Each structure stands twice: as structure tokens, then as C-alpha cells.
Amino acid sequence: MTNKYMYFIANWKMFGGLGTLNSVNKVIKFLKTFKKSKKIKIIYCPPNTLINLMSEKFIKTSVEVGAQNCHESMSYVPLTGSVNPSMLKSVGAKYVIIGHSENRQSGETDKLINLKVKAAIKVGLKVIFCIGETLSQKRKKITKKILSKQIKLGLNKVQRTKNVIIAYEPVWSIGTGVIPKSRELLKTIDFIKDKVGNNKILYGGSVNPKNILELKLIRNIDGFLIGGASQEAKKFIDIIKKTYN
Ligand code: 13P
């Protein structure tokens, strides 16, 4: 049982079936079964196509909406297919995930990620800043070096760092069903806390209604960024309920 203020963030990625009005209605239905609590911050990060609709549906709730990525430009420029942080904010997003490993793997550099973080903060979005090592980096025992570099370059000269939430997501844990050993995770989160000061630190990677019983006991974690298990409205809510029971 925890008494802490915790974040539960659903990252809907581009999962099948979640890009529809129906998926938003299911979330609303389950949220109604859920007792509101001042200890919990729930954030949904749907595809951009649903941000507007979702934030309108959540208007009378404490649930907030975020985006999964953004362009680094703060101005409006002719760039086909791009969406800048101001545009996300104007349709109701309060947060944006930046630096997710899936995007790092498809070419986002620390430098680009830093520009995105700065742009998002500047327009008033809160940033969910993802860091994490790959399996081969873990095997080479360079996790700390990798995390330090991602933090140093990604948050370089970022103002208002209190608007940054860090999500530690070991790449080898995402979508694999494997989570770090509790002791290892505790140490890594402590290491990150030492680097960033007062920022909230979340864990992400294969969080589900079973392993939450183990994860919630790790004292320094401030919440969870949840991919696969957030696809089903009930599973996501179960994770939250089990954290507090
Ligand atoms: P899974 O929960 O599917 O492992 O995904 C984690 C993640 O990438 C959240 O951003």
C-alpha cells in the first residue's frame, strides 16, 4: 500500500483499435467506476488525432491529456505532416512525451530531443522526458553513463525544469514482459534523482496489473508510464487500484 502522490500515464502509441471514438468512450466508462483521489494524477497520451476529443470529454474530470511527441519548431512553418507544441496545446494537451526510445531508435538525437523539450516548455506544456539504456548497454554495464548523457544533453539549458517529469524506461523492458529487479530499479532511480534534483521520476516498461504489486513497493518511484497494458481501459484502472490497495 502506498500513500504517495503518483502519476499514471497511458501511452497509447499507435496501437490498433485505439485511434477511435469508441476507445475514448470506453475510457470514460471505466473512469466513472473509479473513485477520485487527490493522490493520483492520471494522464492519457492518445494519438494526436484524439487529443481534442479526449480533452473535451475529460473536461469535468481531473484526468489530463498529453501528446506522444512534437516538432521542435516554436513557430508555424510550412512542414508537411508536422505538429508543433503550440498546436498540441491549442487542442487541449497539457503534456508531451519527448525522447521515447522508439523515436530515439528511429533517429532522434539528444540534440533534437533537447530542442523539442525547450520548445514544449516554452509554450507551457509539461514534458515527460524519457531515458533508458538498451540491452547491449546494460550488458556492457554502461547504464549510468548512458542515462547521464541523455539527461545532460536532453535537458541542457532547459528553463523551468520543474515542468519536466522523467520517465526511466529501460529499452529492454518495453513490450517484453521483463522488468528490472527491484533492487536494481531502486538504485537506478536513486541515481537519476541525484542527477536531476526534485523532478518526479516514473518507471516505464511492461508494467501490468500483476507486476504492479512488486513495483509499487519501490519507494522512490513517483508513478508509471504504461504502454501495452493501457490499451484496455479496465487493465489500466486495475493497475491504479492495485497500487493503492
Ligand atoms: P509497455 O508498457 O508496452 O512495455 O511500453 C512502455 C512504454 O514504452 C511506455 O512509454
PDB file of C-alpha atoms and ligand atoms in Angstrom:
ATOM      1  CA  MET A   1       0.000   0.000   0.000  1.00  0.00           C
ATOM      2  CA  THR A   2       1.323   3.397  -0.865  1.00  0.00           C
ATOM      3  CA  ASN A   3       0.256   6.795   0.309  1.00  0.00           C
ATOM      4  CA  LYS A   4       2.296   8.726  -2.172  1.00  0.00           C
ATOM      5  CA  TYR A   5       1.115  11.093  -4.864  1.00  0.00           C
ATOM      6  CA  MET A   6       1.613   9.046  -8.029  1.00  0.00           C
ATOM      7  CA  TYR A   7       1.389   9.571 -11.773  1.00  0.00           C
ATOM      8  CA  PHE A   8      -0.244   7.021 -14.073  1.00  0.00           C
ATOM      9  CA  ILE A   9       0.344   7.842 -17.694  1.00  0.00           C
ATOM     10  CA  ALA A  10      -1.163   5.845 -20.550  1.00  0.00           C
ATOM     11  CA  ASN A  11       0.908   5.885 -23.722  1.00  0.00           C
ATOM     12  CA  TRP A  12      -1.401   4.655 -26.460  1.00  0.00           C
ATOM     13  CA  LYS A  13       1.356   4.717 -29.091  1.00  0.00           C
ATOM     14  CA  MET A  14      -0.067   3.646 -32.488  1.00  0.00           C
ATOM     15  CA  PHE A  15      -1.720   0.545 -31.052  1.00  0.00           C
ATOM     16  CA  GLY A  16      -4.504  -0.956 -33.145  1.00  0.00           C
ATOM     17  CA  GLY A  17      -8.041  -0.030 -32.154  1.00  0.00           C
ATOM     18  CA  LEU A  18      -7.076   2.925 -30.009  1.00  0.00           C
ATOM     19  CA  GLY A  19      -7.471   5.617 -32.614  1.00  0.00           C
ATOM     20  CA  THR A  20     -11.245   5.688 -32.399  1.00  0.00           C
ATOM     21  CA  LEU A  21     -14.060   7.486 -30.635  1.00  0.00           C
ATOM     22  CA  ASN A  22     -15.109   4.115 -29.259  1.00  0.00           C
ATOM     23  CA  SER A  23     -11.816   3.687 -27.392  1.00  0.00           C
ATOM     24  CA  VAL A  24     -12.271   7.092 -25.751  1.00  0.00           C
ATOM     25  CA  ASN A  25     -15.829   6.209 -24.695  1.00  0.00           C
ATOM     26  CA  LYS A  26     -14.562   3.007 -23.053  1.00  0.00           C
ATOM     27  CA  VAL A  27     -12.075   5.024 -21.016  1.00  0.00           C
ATOM     28  CA  ILE A  28     -14.831   7.384 -19.873  1.00  0.00           C
ATOM     29  CA  LYS A  29     -16.966   4.429 -18.804  1.00  0.00           C
ATOM     30  CA  PHE A  30     -14.188   2.956 -16.668  1.00  0.00           C
ATOM     31  CA  LEU A  31     -13.131   6.246 -15.182  1.00  0.00           C
ATOM     32  CA  LYS A  32     -16.663   6.579 -13.839  1.00  0.00           C
ATOM     33  CA  THR A  33     -16.133   3.395 -11.794  1.00  0.00           C
ATOM     34  CA  PHE A  34     -13.099   4.944 -10.210  1.00  0.00           C
ATOM     35  CA  LYS A  35     -13.136   6.972  -7.020  1.00  0.00           C
ATOM     36  CA  LYS A  36     -11.395  10.302  -7.440  1.00  0.00           C
ATOM     37  CA  SER A  37      -8.358  10.835  -5.268  1.00  0.00           C
ATOM     38  CA  LYS A  38      -6.098  13.748  -4.620  1.00  0.00           C
ATOM     39  CA  LYS A  39      -3.167  11.345  -4.547  1.00  0.00           C
ATOM     40  CA  ILE A  40      -3.430  10.344  -8.185  1.00  0.00           C
ATOM     41  CA  LYS A  41      -2.629  12.104 -11.427  1.00  0.00           C
ATOM     42  CA  ILE A  42      -3.971  10.269 -14.480  1.00  0.00           C
ATOM     43  CA  ILE A  43      -2.812  11.340 -17.919  1.00  0.00           C
ATOM     44  CA  TYR A  44      -3.778   9.812 -21.259  1.00  0.00           C
ATOM     45  CA  CYS A  45      -1.488  10.260 -24.248  1.00  0.00           C
ATOM     46  CA  PRO A  46      -3.545   9.179 -27.260  1.00  0.00           C
ATOM     47  CA  PRO A  47      -2.566   9.662 -30.911  1.00  0.00           C
ATOM     48  CA  ASN A  48      -2.743  13.352 -31.923  1.00  0.00           C
ATOM     49  CA  THR A  49      -5.984  12.676 -33.782  1.00  0.00           C
ATOM     50  CA  LEU A  50      -7.797  12.103 -30.476  1.00  0.00           C
ATOM     51  CA  ILE A  51      -6.323  14.824 -28.259  1.00  0.00           C
ATOM     52  CA  ASN A  52      -9.065  17.347 -28.900  1.00  0.00           C
ATOM     53  CA  LEU A  53     -11.899  14.891 -28.426  1.00  0.00           C
ATOM     54  CA  MET A  54     -10.378  13.357 -25.326  1.00  0.00           C
ATOM     55  CA  SER A  55      -9.656  16.638 -23.613  1.00  0.00           C
ATOM     56  CA  GLU A  56     -13.237  17.771 -24.234  1.00  0.00           C
ATOM     57  CA  LYS A  57     -14.592  14.532 -22.774  1.00  0.00           C
ATOM     58  CA  PHE A  58     -12.337  14.870 -19.723  1.00  0.00           C
ATOM     59  CA  ILE A  59     -13.300  18.458 -19.098  1.00  0.00           C
ATOM     60  CA  LYS A  60     -15.195  17.781 -15.862  1.00  0.00           C
ATOM     61  CA  THR A  61     -12.671  15.275 -14.543  1.00  0.00           C
ATOM     62  CA  SER A  62      -9.175  15.590 -13.094  1.00  0.00           C
ATOM     63  CA  VAL A  63      -7.787  13.432 -15.887  1.00  0.00           C
ATOM     64  CA  GLU A  64      -5.447  15.232 -18.275  1.00  0.00           C
ATOM     65  CA  VAL A  65      -4.298  14.676 -21.824  1.00  0.00           C
ATOM     66  CA  GLY A  66      -0.851  14.649 -23.391  1.00  0.00           C
ATOM     67  CA  ALA A  67       0.726  14.091 -26.787  1.00  0.00           C
ATOM     68  CA  GLN A  68       3.278  11.444 -27.685  1.00  0.00           C
ATOM     69  CA  ASN A  69       5.784  13.660 -29.481  1.00  0.00           C
ATOM     70  CA  CYS A  70       6.062  17.067 -31.123  1.00  0.00           C
ATOM     71  CA  HIS A  71       8.064  19.009 -33.658  1.00  0.00           C
ATOM     72  CA  GLU A  72      10.846  21.209 -32.298  1.00  0.00           C
ATOM     73  CA  SER A  73       9.663  24.349 -34.050  1.00  0.00           C
ATOM     74  CA  MET A  74       8.032  27.026 -31.956  1.00  0.00           C
ATOM     75  CA  SER A  75       6.728  28.868 -34.980  1.00  0.00           C
ATOM     76  CA  TYR A  76       4.301  27.965 -37.702  1.00  0.00           C
ATOM     77  CA  VAL A  77       6.261  26.861 -40.755  1.00  0.00           C
ATOM     78  CA  PRO A  78       5.430  25.008 -43.967  1.00  0.00           C
ATOM     79  CA  LEU A  79       6.394  21.486 -42.862  1.00  0.00           C
ATOM     80  CA  THR A  80       4.033  18.854 -44.162  1.00  0.00           C
ATOM     81  CA  GLY A  81       2.833  16.429 -41.518  1.00  0.00           C
ATOM     82  CA  SER A  82       4.432  18.196 -38.559  1.00  0.00           C
ATOM     83  CA  VAL A  83       2.746  19.359 -35.368  1.00  0.00           C
ATOM     84  CA  ASN A  84       4.410  21.870 -33.064  1.00  0.00           C
ATOM     85  CA  PRO A  85       3.868  22.183 -29.288  1.00  0.00           C
ATOM     86  CA  SER A  86       1.610  25.254 -29.611  1.00  0.00           C
ATOM     87  CA  MET A  87      -0.726  23.292 -31.863  1.00  0.00           C
ATOM     88  CA  LEU A  88      -0.898  20.490 -29.311  1.00  0.00           C
ATOM     89  CA  LYS A  89      -1.619  22.946 -26.543  1.00  0.00           C
ATOM     90  CA  SER A  90      -4.354  24.632 -28.542  1.00  0.00           C
ATOM     91  CA  VAL A  91      -6.325  21.354 -28.765  1.00  0.00           C
ATOM     92  CA  GLY A  92      -6.062  20.594 -25.051  1.00  0.00           C
ATOM     93  CA  ALA A  93      -2.754  18.799 -24.477  1.00  0.00           C
ATOM     94  CA  LYS A  94      -1.087  19.656 -21.174  1.00  0.00           C
ATOM     95  CA  TYR A  95       1.838  17.259 -21.519  1.00  0.00           C
ATOM     96  CA  VAL A  96       4.047  15.837 -24.236  1.00  0.00           C
ATOM     97  CA  ILE A  97       6.240  12.731 -24.195  1.00  0.00           C
ATOM     98  CA  ILE A  98       9.681  13.525 -25.587  1.00  0.00           C
ATOM     99  CA  GLY A  99      12.700  11.267 -26.122  1.00  0.00           C
ATOM    100  CA  HIS A 100      10.816   7.977 -26.168  1.00  0.00           C
ATOM    101  CA  SER A 101      13.202   5.159 -27.115  1.00  0.00           C
ATOM    102  CA  GLU A 102      11.031   4.196 -30.082  1.00  0.00           C
ATOM    103  CA  ASN A 103      11.708   7.651 -31.509  1.00  0.00           C
ATOM    104  CA  ARG A 104      15.362   7.655 -30.444  1.00  0.00           C
ATOM    105  CA  GLN A 105      15.697   4.362 -32.317  1.00  0.00           C
ATOM    106  CA  SER A 106      14.218   5.899 -35.432  1.00  0.00           C
ATOM    107  CA  GLY A 107      16.819   8.646 -35.434  1.00  0.00           C
ATOM    108  CA  GLU A 108      16.007  11.293 -32.808  1.00  0.00           C
ATOM    109  CA  THR A 109      19.296  12.570 -31.406  1.00  0.00           C
ATOM    110  CA  ASP A 110      19.874  14.063 -27.944  1.00  0.00           C
ATOM    111  CA  LYS A 111      20.290  17.418 -29.627  1.00  0.00           C
ATOM    112  CA  LEU A 112      16.933  17.234 -31.386  1.00  0.00           C
ATOM    113  CA  ILE A 113      15.285  15.983 -28.211  1.00  0.00           C
ATOM    114  CA  ASN A 114      16.724  18.983 -26.352  1.00  0.00           C
ATOM    115  CA  LEU A 115      15.210  21.374 -28.907  1.00  0.00           C
ATOM    116  CA  LYS A 116      11.844  19.666 -28.545  1.00  0.00           C
ATOM    117  CA  VAL A 117      11.963  19.860 -24.733  1.00  0.00           C
ATOM    118  CA  LYS A 118      12.793  23.568 -24.875  1.00  0.00           C
ATOM    119  CA  ALA A 119      10.034  24.305 -27.377  1.00  0.00           C
ATOM    120  CA  ALA A 120       7.432  22.394 -25.391  1.00  0.00           C
ATOM    121  CA  ILE A 121       8.379  24.050 -22.092  1.00  0.00           C
ATOM    122  CA  LYS A 122       8.402  27.462 -23.709  1.00  0.00           C
ATOM    123  CA  VAL A 123       4.777  27.176 -24.847  1.00  0.00           C
ATOM    124  CA  GLY A 124       3.707  25.912 -21.423  1.00  0.00           C
ATOM    125  CA  LEU A 125       3.458  22.160 -21.880  1.00  0.00           C
ATOM    126  CA  LYS A 126       4.828  19.795 -19.258  1.00  0.00           C
ATOM    127  CA  VAL A 127       7.354  17.342 -20.615  1.00  0.00           C
ATOM    128  CA  ILE A 128       7.512  13.622 -19.941  1.00  0.00           C
ATOM    129  CA  PHE A 129      11.174  13.122 -20.756  1.00  0.00           C
ATOM    130  CA  CYS A 130      12.120   9.503 -21.491  1.00  0.00           C
ATOM    131  CA  ILE A 131      15.518   7.995 -20.885  1.00  0.00           C
ATOM    132  CA  GLY A 132      16.775   4.409 -20.788  1.00  0.00           C
ATOM    133  CA  GLU A 133      19.510   2.041 -21.792  1.00  0.00           C
ATOM    134  CA  THR A 134      19.384  -0.728 -24.401  1.00  0.00           C
ATOM    135  CA  LEU A 135      20.065  -4.356 -23.568  1.00  0.00           C
ATOM    136  CA  SER A 136      23.571  -4.231 -25.007  1.00  0.00           C
ATOM    137  CA  GLN A 137      24.367  -1.081 -23.000  1.00  0.00           C
ATOM    138  CA  LYS A 138      23.098  -2.824 -19.879  1.00  0.00           C
ATOM    139  CA  ARG A 139      25.285  -5.858 -20.632  1.00  0.00           C
ATOM    140  CA  LYS A 140      28.282  -3.596 -21.088  1.00  0.00           C
ATOM    141  CA  LYS A 141      27.443  -2.085 -17.677  1.00  0.00           C
ATOM    142  CA  ILE A 142      27.257   1.437 -19.063  1.00  0.00           C
ATOM    143  CA  THR A 143      23.691   2.202 -17.951  1.00  0.00           C
ATOM    144  CA  LYS A 144      24.731   5.093 -15.701  1.00  0.00           C
ATOM    145  CA  LYS A 145      26.892   6.613 -18.390  1.00  0.00           C
ATOM    146  CA  ILE A 146      24.048   6.431 -20.921  1.00  0.00           C
ATOM    147  CA  LEU A 147      21.461   7.896 -18.548  1.00  0.00           C
ATOM    148  CA  SER A 148      23.826  10.709 -17.527  1.00  0.00           C
ATOM    149  CA  LYS A 149      24.436  11.593 -21.165  1.00  0.00           C
ATOM    150  CA  GLN A 150      20.733  11.525 -22.055  1.00  0.00           C
ATOM    151  CA  ILE A 151      19.922  13.794 -19.100  1.00  0.00           C
ATOM    152  CA  LYS A 152      22.820  16.171 -19.668  1.00  0.00           C
ATOM    153  CA  LEU A 153      22.209  16.659 -23.390  1.00  0.00           C
ATOM    154  CA  GLY A 154      18.423  16.340 -23.397  1.00  0.00           C
ATOM    155  CA  LEU A 155      17.894  18.848 -20.602  1.00  0.00           C
ATOM    156  CA  ASN A 156      20.768  21.159 -21.492  1.00  0.00           C
ATOM    157  CA  LYS A 157      19.812  24.779 -20.720  1.00  0.00           C
ATOM    158  CA  VAL A 158      16.182  23.854 -20.165  1.00  0.00           C
ATOM    159  CA  GLN A 159      14.342  26.508 -18.154  1.00  0.00           C
ATOM    160  CA  ARG A 160      11.558  25.713 -15.715  1.00  0.00           C
ATOM    161  CA  THR A 161      12.787  22.150 -15.110  1.00  0.00           C
ATOM    162  CA  LYS A 162      10.017  21.719 -12.568  1.00  0.00           C
ATOM    163  CA  ASN A 163       7.824  21.164 -15.616  1.00  0.00           C
ATOM    164  CA  VAL A 164       9.834  18.096 -16.573  1.00  0.00           C
ATOM    165  CA  ILE A 165       8.860  14.631 -15.402  1.00  0.00           C
ATOM    166  CA  ILE A 166      11.481  11.966 -16.039  1.00  0.00           C
ATOM    167  CA  ALA A 167      10.384   8.541 -17.252  1.00  0.00           C
ATOM    168  CA  TYR A 168      13.025   5.861 -16.859  1.00  0.00           C
ATOM    169  CA  GLU A 169      12.217   3.233 -19.467  1.00  0.00           C
ATOM    170  CA  PRO A 170      14.889   0.578 -19.986  1.00  0.00           C
ATOM    171  CA  VAL A 171      14.585  -0.262 -23.686  1.00  0.00           C
ATOM    172  CA  TRP A 172      14.937  -3.999 -22.993  1.00  0.00           C
ATOM    173  CA  SER A 173      11.868  -3.859 -20.794  1.00  0.00           C
ATOM    174  CA  ILE A 174       9.498  -2.134 -23.206  1.00  0.00           C
ATOM    175  CA  GLY A 175       6.904  -4.554 -24.542  1.00  0.00           C
ATOM    176  CA  THR A 176       8.903  -7.620 -23.430  1.00  0.00           C
ATOM    177  CA  GLY A 177       7.183  -8.567 -20.179  1.00  0.00           C
ATOM    178  CA  VAL A 178      10.548  -8.311 -18.408  1.00  0.00           C
ATOM    179  CA  ILE A 179      11.056  -5.746 -15.643  1.00  0.00           C
ATOM    180  CA  PRO A 180      14.250  -4.855 -13.778  1.00  0.00           C
ATOM    181  CA  LYS A 181      14.909  -6.460 -10.402  1.00  0.00           C
ATOM    182  CA  SER A 182      13.501  -4.274  -7.624  1.00  0.00           C
ATOM    183  CA  ARG A 183      16.886  -3.617  -6.039  1.00  0.00           C
ATOM    184  CA  GLU A 184      18.390  -2.658  -9.378  1.00  0.00           C
ATOM    185  CA  LEU A 185      15.482  -0.337 -10.179  1.00  0.00           C
ATOM    186  CA  LEU A 186      15.660   1.331  -6.772  1.00  0.00           C
ATOM    187  CA  LYS A 187      19.354   2.074  -7.325  1.00  0.00           C
ATOM    188  CA  THR A 188      18.869   3.380 -10.855  1.00  0.00           C
ATOM    189  CA  ILE A 189      16.039   5.688  -9.792  1.00  0.00           C
ATOM    190  CA  ASP A 190      18.184   6.969  -6.903  1.00  0.00           C
ATOM    191  CA  PHE A 191      20.986   7.606  -9.377  1.00  0.00           C
ATOM    192  CA  ILE A 192      18.622   9.615 -11.616  1.00  0.00           C
ATOM    193  CA  LYS A 193      17.257  11.532  -8.594  1.00  0.00           C
ATOM    194  CA  ASP A 194      20.786  12.519  -7.685  1.00  0.00           C
ATOM    195  CA  LYS A 195      21.250  13.952 -11.169  1.00  0.00           C
ATOM    196  CA  VAL A 196      18.003  15.860 -11.546  1.00  0.00           C
ATOM    197  CA  GLY A 197      17.105  17.029  -8.062  1.00  0.00           C
ATOM    198  CA  ASN A 198      13.430  17.397  -7.308  1.00  0.00           C
ATOM    199  CA  ASN A 199      11.863  16.137 -10.507  1.00  0.00           C
ATOM    200  CA  LYS A 200       9.335  13.332 -10.387  1.00  0.00           C
ATOM    201  CA  ILE A 201      10.733  10.049 -11.708  1.00  0.00           C
ATOM    202  CA  LEU A 202       8.438   7.476 -13.285  1.00  0.00           C
ATOM    203  CA  TYR A 203       9.155   3.934 -14.348  1.00  0.00           C
ATOM    204  CA  GLY A 204       8.018   2.527 -17.705  1.00  0.00           C
ATOM    205  CA  GLY A 205       8.436  -0.905 -19.285  1.00  0.00           C
ATOM    206  CA  SER A 206       5.984  -3.825 -19.210  1.00  0.00           C
ATOM    207  CA  VAL A 207       4.020  -2.504 -16.224  1.00  0.00           C
ATOM    208  CA  ASN A 208       0.915  -4.657 -15.788  1.00  0.00           C
ATOM    209  CA  PRO A 209      -1.730  -5.483 -13.149  1.00  0.00           C
ATOM    210  CA  LYS A 210       0.444  -8.358 -11.828  1.00  0.00           C
ATOM    211  CA  ASN A 211       3.880  -6.829 -11.523  1.00  0.00           C
ATOM    212  CA  ILE A 212       2.473  -3.567 -10.112  1.00  0.00           C
ATOM    213  CA  LEU A 213       2.304  -5.380  -6.756  1.00  0.00           C
ATOM    214  CA  GLU A 214       6.100  -5.613  -6.826  1.00  0.00           C
ATOM    215  CA  LEU A 215       6.751  -2.238  -8.466  1.00  0.00           C
ATOM    216  CA  LYS A 216       4.610  -0.236  -6.047  1.00  0.00           C
ATOM    217  CA  LEU A 217       6.895  -1.270  -3.192  1.00  0.00           C
ATOM    218  CA  ILE A 218       9.858   0.567  -4.694  1.00  0.00           C
ATOM    219  CA  ARG A 219       9.917   3.649  -2.532  1.00  0.00           C
ATOM    220  CA  ASN A 220      11.487   6.191  -4.867  1.00  0.00           C
ATOM    221  CA  ILE A 221       9.211   5.705  -7.910  1.00  0.00           C
ATOM    222  CA  ASP A 222       6.691   8.538  -8.424  1.00  0.00           C
ATOM    223  CA  GLY A 223       4.483   6.755 -10.922  1.00  0.00           C
ATOM    224  CA  PHE A 224       4.329   4.743 -14.123  1.00  0.00           C
ATOM    225  CA  LEU A 225       4.316   5.248 -17.885  1.00  0.00           C
ATOM    226  CA  ILE A 226       2.278   2.411 -19.308  1.00  0.00           C
ATOM    227  CA  GLY A 227       2.114   1.233 -22.905  1.00  0.00           C
ATOM    228  CA  GLY A 228       0.616  -2.185 -23.712  1.00  0.00           C
ATOM    229  CA  ALA A 229      -1.417  -2.530 -20.530  1.00  0.00           C
ATOM    230  CA  SER A 230      -3.079   0.849 -21.112  1.00  0.00           C
ATOM    231  CA  GLN A 231      -4.764  -0.459 -24.255  1.00  0.00           C
ATOM    232  CA  GLU A 232      -7.587  -1.936 -22.211  1.00  0.00           C
ATOM    233  CA  ALA A 233      -9.348   0.666 -20.095  1.00  0.00           C
ATOM    234  CA  LYS A 234     -10.008  -1.833 -17.319  1.00  0.00           C
ATOM    235  CA  LYS A 235      -6.404  -3.066 -17.107  1.00  0.00           C
ATOM    236  CA  PHE A 236      -5.084   0.455 -16.753  1.00  0.00           C
ATOM    237  CA  ILE A 237      -7.552   1.281 -13.988  1.00  0.00           C
ATOM    238  CA  ASP A 238      -6.733  -2.045 -12.287  1.00  0.00           C
ATOM    239  CA  ILE A 239      -3.075  -1.041 -12.145  1.00  0.00           C
ATOM    240  CA  ILE A 240      -4.046   2.186 -10.390  1.00  0.00           C
ATOM    241  CA  LYS A 241      -6.412   0.475  -7.975  1.00  0.00           C
ATOM    242  CA  LYS A 242      -3.813  -2.161  -7.075  1.00  0.00           C
ATOM    243  CA  THR A 243      -1.217   0.495  -6.348  1.00  0.00           C
ATOM    244  CA  TYR A 244      -3.406   1.884  -3.582  1.00  0.00           C
ATOM    245  CA  ASN A 245      -4.886  -1.338  -2.168  1.00  0.00           C
TER     246      ASN A 245
HETATM  247  P1  13P B   1       4.983  -1.214 -22.417  1.00  0.00           P
HETATM  248  O1  13P B   1       4.214  -0.899 -21.183  1.00  0.00           O
HETATM  249  O2  13P B   1       4.149  -1.781 -23.526  1.00  0.00           O
HETATM  250  O3  13P B   1       6.212  -2.040 -22.140  1.00  0.00           O
HETATM  251  O4  13P B   1       5.500   0.179 -23.015  1.00  0.00           O
HETATM  252  C1  13P B   1       6.154   1.054 -22.177  1.00  0.00           C
HETATM  253  C2  13P B   1       6.333   2.325 -22.892  1.00  0.00           C
HETATM  254  O5  13P B   1       7.027   2.399 -23.894  1.00  0.00           O
HETATM  255  C3  13P B   1       5.609   3.493 -22.370  1.00  0.00           C
HETATM  256  O6  13P B   1       6.093   4.659 -22.934  1.00  0.00           O
END
